[in-house]
GROMACS .gro file of C-alpha atoms in nm:
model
  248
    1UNK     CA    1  -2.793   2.290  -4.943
    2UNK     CA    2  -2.452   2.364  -5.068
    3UNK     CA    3  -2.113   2.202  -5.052
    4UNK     CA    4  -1.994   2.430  -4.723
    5UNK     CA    5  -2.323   2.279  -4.481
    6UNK     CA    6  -2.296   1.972  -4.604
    7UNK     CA    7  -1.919   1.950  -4.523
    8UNK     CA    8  -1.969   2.148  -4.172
    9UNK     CA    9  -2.257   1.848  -4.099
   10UNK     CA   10  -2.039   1.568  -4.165
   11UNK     CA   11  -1.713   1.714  -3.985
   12UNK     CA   12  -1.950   1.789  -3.673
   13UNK     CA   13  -2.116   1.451  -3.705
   14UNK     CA   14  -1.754   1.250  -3.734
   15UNK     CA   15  -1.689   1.492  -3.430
   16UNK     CA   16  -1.967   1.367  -3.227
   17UNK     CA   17  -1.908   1.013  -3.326
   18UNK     CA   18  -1.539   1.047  -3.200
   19UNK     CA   19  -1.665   1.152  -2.888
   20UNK     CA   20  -1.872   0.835  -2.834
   21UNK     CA   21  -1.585   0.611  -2.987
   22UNK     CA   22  -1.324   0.825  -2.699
   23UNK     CA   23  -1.594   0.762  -2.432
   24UNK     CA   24  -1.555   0.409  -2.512
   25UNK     CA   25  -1.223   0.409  -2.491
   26UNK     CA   26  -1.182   0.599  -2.160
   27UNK     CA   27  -1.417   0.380  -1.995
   28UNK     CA   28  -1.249   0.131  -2.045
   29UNK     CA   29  -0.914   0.264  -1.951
   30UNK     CA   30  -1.027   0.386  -1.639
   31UNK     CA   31  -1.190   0.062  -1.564
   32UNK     CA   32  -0.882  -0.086  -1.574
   33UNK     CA   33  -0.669   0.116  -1.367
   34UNK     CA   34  -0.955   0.112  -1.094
   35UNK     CA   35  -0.921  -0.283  -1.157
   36UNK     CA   36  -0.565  -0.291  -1.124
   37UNK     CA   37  -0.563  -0.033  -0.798
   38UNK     CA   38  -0.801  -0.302  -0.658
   39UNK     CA   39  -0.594  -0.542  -0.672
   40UNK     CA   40  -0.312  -0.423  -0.488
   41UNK     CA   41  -0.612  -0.205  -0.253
   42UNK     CA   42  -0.455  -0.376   0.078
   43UNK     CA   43  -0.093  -0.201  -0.019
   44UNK     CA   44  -0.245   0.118  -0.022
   45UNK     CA   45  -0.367   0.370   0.206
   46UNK     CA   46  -0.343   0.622   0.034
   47UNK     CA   47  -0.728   0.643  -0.165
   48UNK     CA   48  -0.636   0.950  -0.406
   49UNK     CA   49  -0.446   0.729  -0.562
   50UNK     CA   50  -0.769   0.604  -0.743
   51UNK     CA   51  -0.891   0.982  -0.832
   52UNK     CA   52  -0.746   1.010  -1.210
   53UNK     CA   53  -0.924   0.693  -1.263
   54UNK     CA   54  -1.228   0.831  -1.142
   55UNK     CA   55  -1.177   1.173  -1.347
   56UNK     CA   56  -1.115   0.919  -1.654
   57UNK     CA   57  -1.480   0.740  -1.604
   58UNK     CA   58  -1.668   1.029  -1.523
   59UNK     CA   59  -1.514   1.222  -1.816
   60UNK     CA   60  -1.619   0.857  -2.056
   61UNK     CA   61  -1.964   0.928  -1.906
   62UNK     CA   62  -2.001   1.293  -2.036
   63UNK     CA   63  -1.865   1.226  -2.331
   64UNK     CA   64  -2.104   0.998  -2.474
   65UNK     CA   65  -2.383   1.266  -2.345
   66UNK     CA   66  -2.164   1.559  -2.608
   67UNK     CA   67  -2.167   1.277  -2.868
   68UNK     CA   68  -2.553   1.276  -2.882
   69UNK     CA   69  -2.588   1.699  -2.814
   70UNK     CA   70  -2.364   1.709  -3.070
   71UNK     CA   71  -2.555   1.505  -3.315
   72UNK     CA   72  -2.885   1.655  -3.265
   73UNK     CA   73  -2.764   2.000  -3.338
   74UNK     CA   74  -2.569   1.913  -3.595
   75UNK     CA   75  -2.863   1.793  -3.743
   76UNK     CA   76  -3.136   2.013  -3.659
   77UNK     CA   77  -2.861   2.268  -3.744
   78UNK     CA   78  -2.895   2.468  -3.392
   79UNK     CA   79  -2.663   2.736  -3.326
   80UNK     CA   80  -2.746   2.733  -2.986
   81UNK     CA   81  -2.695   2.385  -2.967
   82UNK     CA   82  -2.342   2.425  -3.154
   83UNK     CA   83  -2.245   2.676  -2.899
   84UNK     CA   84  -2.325   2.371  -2.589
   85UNK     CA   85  -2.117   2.161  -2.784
   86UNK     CA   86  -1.848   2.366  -2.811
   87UNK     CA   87  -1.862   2.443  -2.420
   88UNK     CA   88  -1.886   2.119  -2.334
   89UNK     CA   89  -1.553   2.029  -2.532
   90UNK     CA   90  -1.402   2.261  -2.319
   91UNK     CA   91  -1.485   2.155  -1.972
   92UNK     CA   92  -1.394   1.817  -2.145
   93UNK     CA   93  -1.080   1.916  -2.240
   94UNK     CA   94  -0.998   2.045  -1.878
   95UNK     CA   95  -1.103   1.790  -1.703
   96UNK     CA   96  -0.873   1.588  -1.951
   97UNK     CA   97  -0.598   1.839  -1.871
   98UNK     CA   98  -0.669   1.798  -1.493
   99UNK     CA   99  -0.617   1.436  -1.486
  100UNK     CA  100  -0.328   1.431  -1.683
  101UNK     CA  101  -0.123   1.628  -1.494
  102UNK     CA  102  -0.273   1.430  -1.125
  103UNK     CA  103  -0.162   1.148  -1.285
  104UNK     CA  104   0.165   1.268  -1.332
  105UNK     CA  105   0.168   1.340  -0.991
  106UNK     CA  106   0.064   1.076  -0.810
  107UNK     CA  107   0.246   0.857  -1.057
  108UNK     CA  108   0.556   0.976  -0.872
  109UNK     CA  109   0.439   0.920  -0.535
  110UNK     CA  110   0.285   0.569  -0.592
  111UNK     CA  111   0.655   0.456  -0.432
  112UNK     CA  112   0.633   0.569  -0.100
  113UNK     CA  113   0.265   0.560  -0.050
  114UNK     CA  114   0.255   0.156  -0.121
  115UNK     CA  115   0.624   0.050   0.021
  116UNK     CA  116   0.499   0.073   0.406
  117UNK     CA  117   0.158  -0.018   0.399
  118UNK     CA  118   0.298  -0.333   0.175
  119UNK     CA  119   0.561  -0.405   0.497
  120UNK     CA  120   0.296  -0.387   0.738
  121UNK     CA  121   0.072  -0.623   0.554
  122UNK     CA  122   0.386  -0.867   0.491
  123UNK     CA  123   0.381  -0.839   0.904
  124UNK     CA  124   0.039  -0.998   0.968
  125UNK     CA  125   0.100  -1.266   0.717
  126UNK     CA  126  -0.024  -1.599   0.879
  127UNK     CA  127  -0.104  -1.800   0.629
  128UNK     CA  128  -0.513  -1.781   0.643
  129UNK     CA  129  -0.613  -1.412   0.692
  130UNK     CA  130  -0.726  -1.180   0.422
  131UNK     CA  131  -0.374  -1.029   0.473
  132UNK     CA  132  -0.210  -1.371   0.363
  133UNK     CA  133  -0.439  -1.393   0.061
  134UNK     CA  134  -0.361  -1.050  -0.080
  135UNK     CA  135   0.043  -1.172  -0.051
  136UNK     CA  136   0.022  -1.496  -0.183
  137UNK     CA  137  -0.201  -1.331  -0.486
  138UNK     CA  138   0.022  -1.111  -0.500
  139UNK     CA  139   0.355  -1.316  -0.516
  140UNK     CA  140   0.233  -1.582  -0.718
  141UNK     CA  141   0.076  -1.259  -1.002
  142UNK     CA  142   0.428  -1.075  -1.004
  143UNK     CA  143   0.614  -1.396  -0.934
  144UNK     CA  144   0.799  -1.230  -0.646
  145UNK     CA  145   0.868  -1.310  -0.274
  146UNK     CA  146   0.883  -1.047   0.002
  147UNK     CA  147   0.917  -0.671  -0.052
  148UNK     CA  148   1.307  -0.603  -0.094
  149UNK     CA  149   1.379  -0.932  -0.179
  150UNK     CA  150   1.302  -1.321  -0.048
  151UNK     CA  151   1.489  -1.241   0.264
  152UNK     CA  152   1.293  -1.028   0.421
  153UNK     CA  153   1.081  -1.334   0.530
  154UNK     CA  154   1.355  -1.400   0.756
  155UNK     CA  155   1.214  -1.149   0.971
  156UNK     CA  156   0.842  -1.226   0.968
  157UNK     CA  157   0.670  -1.419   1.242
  158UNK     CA  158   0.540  -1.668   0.993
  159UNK     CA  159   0.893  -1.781   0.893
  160UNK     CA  160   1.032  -1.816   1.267
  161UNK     CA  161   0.695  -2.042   1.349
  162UNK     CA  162   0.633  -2.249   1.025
  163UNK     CA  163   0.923  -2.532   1.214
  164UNK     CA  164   1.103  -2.567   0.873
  165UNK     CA  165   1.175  -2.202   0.842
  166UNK     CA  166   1.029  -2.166   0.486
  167UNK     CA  167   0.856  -1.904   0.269
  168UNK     CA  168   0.520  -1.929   0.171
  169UNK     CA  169   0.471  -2.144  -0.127
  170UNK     CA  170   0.371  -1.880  -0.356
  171UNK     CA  171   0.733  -1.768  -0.364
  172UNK     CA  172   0.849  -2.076  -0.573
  173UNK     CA  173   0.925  -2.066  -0.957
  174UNK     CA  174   0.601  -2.195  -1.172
  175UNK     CA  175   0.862  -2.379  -1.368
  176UNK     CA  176   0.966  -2.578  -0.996
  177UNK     CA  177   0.641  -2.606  -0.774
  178UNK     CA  178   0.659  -2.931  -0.752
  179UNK     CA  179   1.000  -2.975  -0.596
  180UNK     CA  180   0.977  -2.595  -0.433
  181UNK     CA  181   0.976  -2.664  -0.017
  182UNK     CA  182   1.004  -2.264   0.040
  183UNK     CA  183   1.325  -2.336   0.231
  184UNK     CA  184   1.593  -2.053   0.155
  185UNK     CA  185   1.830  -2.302   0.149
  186UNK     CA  186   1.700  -2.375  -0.176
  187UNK     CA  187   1.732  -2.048  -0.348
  188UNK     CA  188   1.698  -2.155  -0.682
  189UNK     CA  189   1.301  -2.274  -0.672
  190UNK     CA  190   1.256  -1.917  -0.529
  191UNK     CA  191   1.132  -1.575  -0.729
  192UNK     CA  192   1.394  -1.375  -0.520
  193UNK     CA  193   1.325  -1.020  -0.642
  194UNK     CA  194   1.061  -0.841  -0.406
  195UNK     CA  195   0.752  -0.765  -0.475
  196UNK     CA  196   0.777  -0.362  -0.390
  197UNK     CA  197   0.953  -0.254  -0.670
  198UNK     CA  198   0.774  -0.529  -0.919
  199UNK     CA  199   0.412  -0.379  -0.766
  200UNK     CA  200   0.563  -0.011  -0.793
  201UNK     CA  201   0.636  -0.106  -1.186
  202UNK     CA  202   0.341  -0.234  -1.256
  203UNK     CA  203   0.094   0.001  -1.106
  204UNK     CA  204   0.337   0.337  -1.299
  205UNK     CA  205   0.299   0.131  -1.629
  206UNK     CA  206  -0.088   0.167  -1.606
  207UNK     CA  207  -0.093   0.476  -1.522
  208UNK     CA  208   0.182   0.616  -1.785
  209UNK     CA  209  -0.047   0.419  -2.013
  210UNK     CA  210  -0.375   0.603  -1.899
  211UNK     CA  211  -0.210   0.929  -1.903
  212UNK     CA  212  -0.072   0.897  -2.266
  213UNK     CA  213  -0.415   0.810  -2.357
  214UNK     CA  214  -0.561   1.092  -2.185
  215UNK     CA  215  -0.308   1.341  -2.316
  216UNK     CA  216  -0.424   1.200  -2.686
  217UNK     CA  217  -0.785   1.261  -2.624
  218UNK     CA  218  -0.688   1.601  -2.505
  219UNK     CA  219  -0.493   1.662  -2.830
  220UNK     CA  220  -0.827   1.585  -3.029
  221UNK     CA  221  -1.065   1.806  -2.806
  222UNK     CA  222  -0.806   2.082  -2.912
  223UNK     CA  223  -0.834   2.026  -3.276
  224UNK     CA  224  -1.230   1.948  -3.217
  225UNK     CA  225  -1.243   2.297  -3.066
  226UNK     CA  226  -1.135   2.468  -3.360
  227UNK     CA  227  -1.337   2.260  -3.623
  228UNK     CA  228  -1.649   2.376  -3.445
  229UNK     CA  229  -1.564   2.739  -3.425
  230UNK     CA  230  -1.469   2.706  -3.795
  231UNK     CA  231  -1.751   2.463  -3.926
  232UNK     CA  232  -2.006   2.763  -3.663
  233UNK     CA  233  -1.841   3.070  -3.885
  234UNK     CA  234  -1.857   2.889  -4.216
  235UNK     CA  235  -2.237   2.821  -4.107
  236UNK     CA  236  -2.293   3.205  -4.032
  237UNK     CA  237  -2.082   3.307  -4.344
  238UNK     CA  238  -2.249   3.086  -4.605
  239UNK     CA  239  -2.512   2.921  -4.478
  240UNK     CA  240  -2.728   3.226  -4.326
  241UNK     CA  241  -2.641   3.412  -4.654
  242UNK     CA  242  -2.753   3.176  -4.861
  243UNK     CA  243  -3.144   3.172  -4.694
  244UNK     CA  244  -3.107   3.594  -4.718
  245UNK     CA  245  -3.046   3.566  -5.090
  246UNK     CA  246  -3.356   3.353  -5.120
  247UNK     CA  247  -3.584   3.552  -4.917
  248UNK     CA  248  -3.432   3.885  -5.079
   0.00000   0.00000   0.00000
């Protein structure tokens, strides 16, 4: 076996070994984002939201599926086999393509799809629903208080019939708990940014994160692309001729 197979073997094996090492990492990226999306799932009503995510684990999925094709006909030296692999990269790489670009898209619409559904839920606040939960999780996580800002409270039912017109206690400082009444008297035990733009941030950071790691996985299906079709030719070139000058 000359120098040429035994290069084209190990590129194609690092290949496939990047693809398992990529599933990995897409997994768990997408795991996270579907995490995250849970989290703030009572905010939401708008469920596509959650599809680049989805793309993200799915793609993980088939990706540690090339990693093994591309192993065993690396090493059983299959052409056929080499020609799945490449394939697959493909669809791979525009699938990553495809949720790159809906994540761009619904990165710029997670604004106005969470802003009213998060007002309405604010509404029903009472204190002991599931509703209340979900705030007081989520004010006490972004340390926040309301959706604009701590005001906005002012306007809920649950500040007119609480007697001491208060917020709920997840609105105070961690640093002042103990002395925090929720009174908005006393501003300065309160988080007084709102929660909407804090929730907004944090859900476009993940998102921007799992899209820049997407886009790099799609970068190395590109170049993995064109080391199989070069590693393939270099096997028909050298390798074939090599058996026909034995057998001559």
């Amino acid at each position: 076996m000359d120098c040429g197979v035994i290069t084209s073997k190990s590129v194609l094996l690092l290949i496939s070994l990047s693809f398992w090492a990529a599933g990995a990492g897409l997994a768990y990226v997408g795991g996270y984002v579907l995490s995250t999306s849970r989290t703030y799932d009572p905010f939401n009503e708008d469920q596509y939201v959650l599809l680049p995510a989805v793309i993200i684990i799915c793609v993980a999925v088939v990706m540690f599926v090339i990693g093994l094709i591309g192993c065993c006909s690396t090493l059983r030296e299959s052409r056929i086999g080499l020609g799945v692999f490449l394939f697959i990269i493909l669809l791979i790489f525009t699938a990553e393509v495809s949720a790159f670009v809906l994540g761009f898209i619904y990165r710029s619409k997670v604004g106005s799809d969470f802003r009213e559904p998060l007002q309405h839920v604010f509404q029903q606040y009472d204190g002991t629903n599931s509703e209340s939960h979900a705030i007081d999780y989520l004010q006490e996580e972004l340390q926040c208080c309301g959706v604009n800002n701590y005001t906005d409270w002012t306007s809920s039912s649950w500040y007119n019939t609480t007697g001491n017109h208060s917020v709920p206690l997840t609105c105070c400082k961690h640093a002042f708990i103990k002395n925090c009444t929720g009174r908005l008297s006393e501003p300065q035990y309160l988080n007084t940014e709102g929660c909407g733009d804090k929730m907004v941030s944090a859900i476009q950071s993940v998102l921007s994160y799992a899209m820049l790691v997407v886009l790099g996985f799609a970068i190395v299906k590109f170049f993995g692309m064109m080391s199989v079709c070069v590693l393939t030719c270099r096997r028909d070139n050298g390798y074939d001729r090599l058996h026909s000058g034995v057998f001559a």
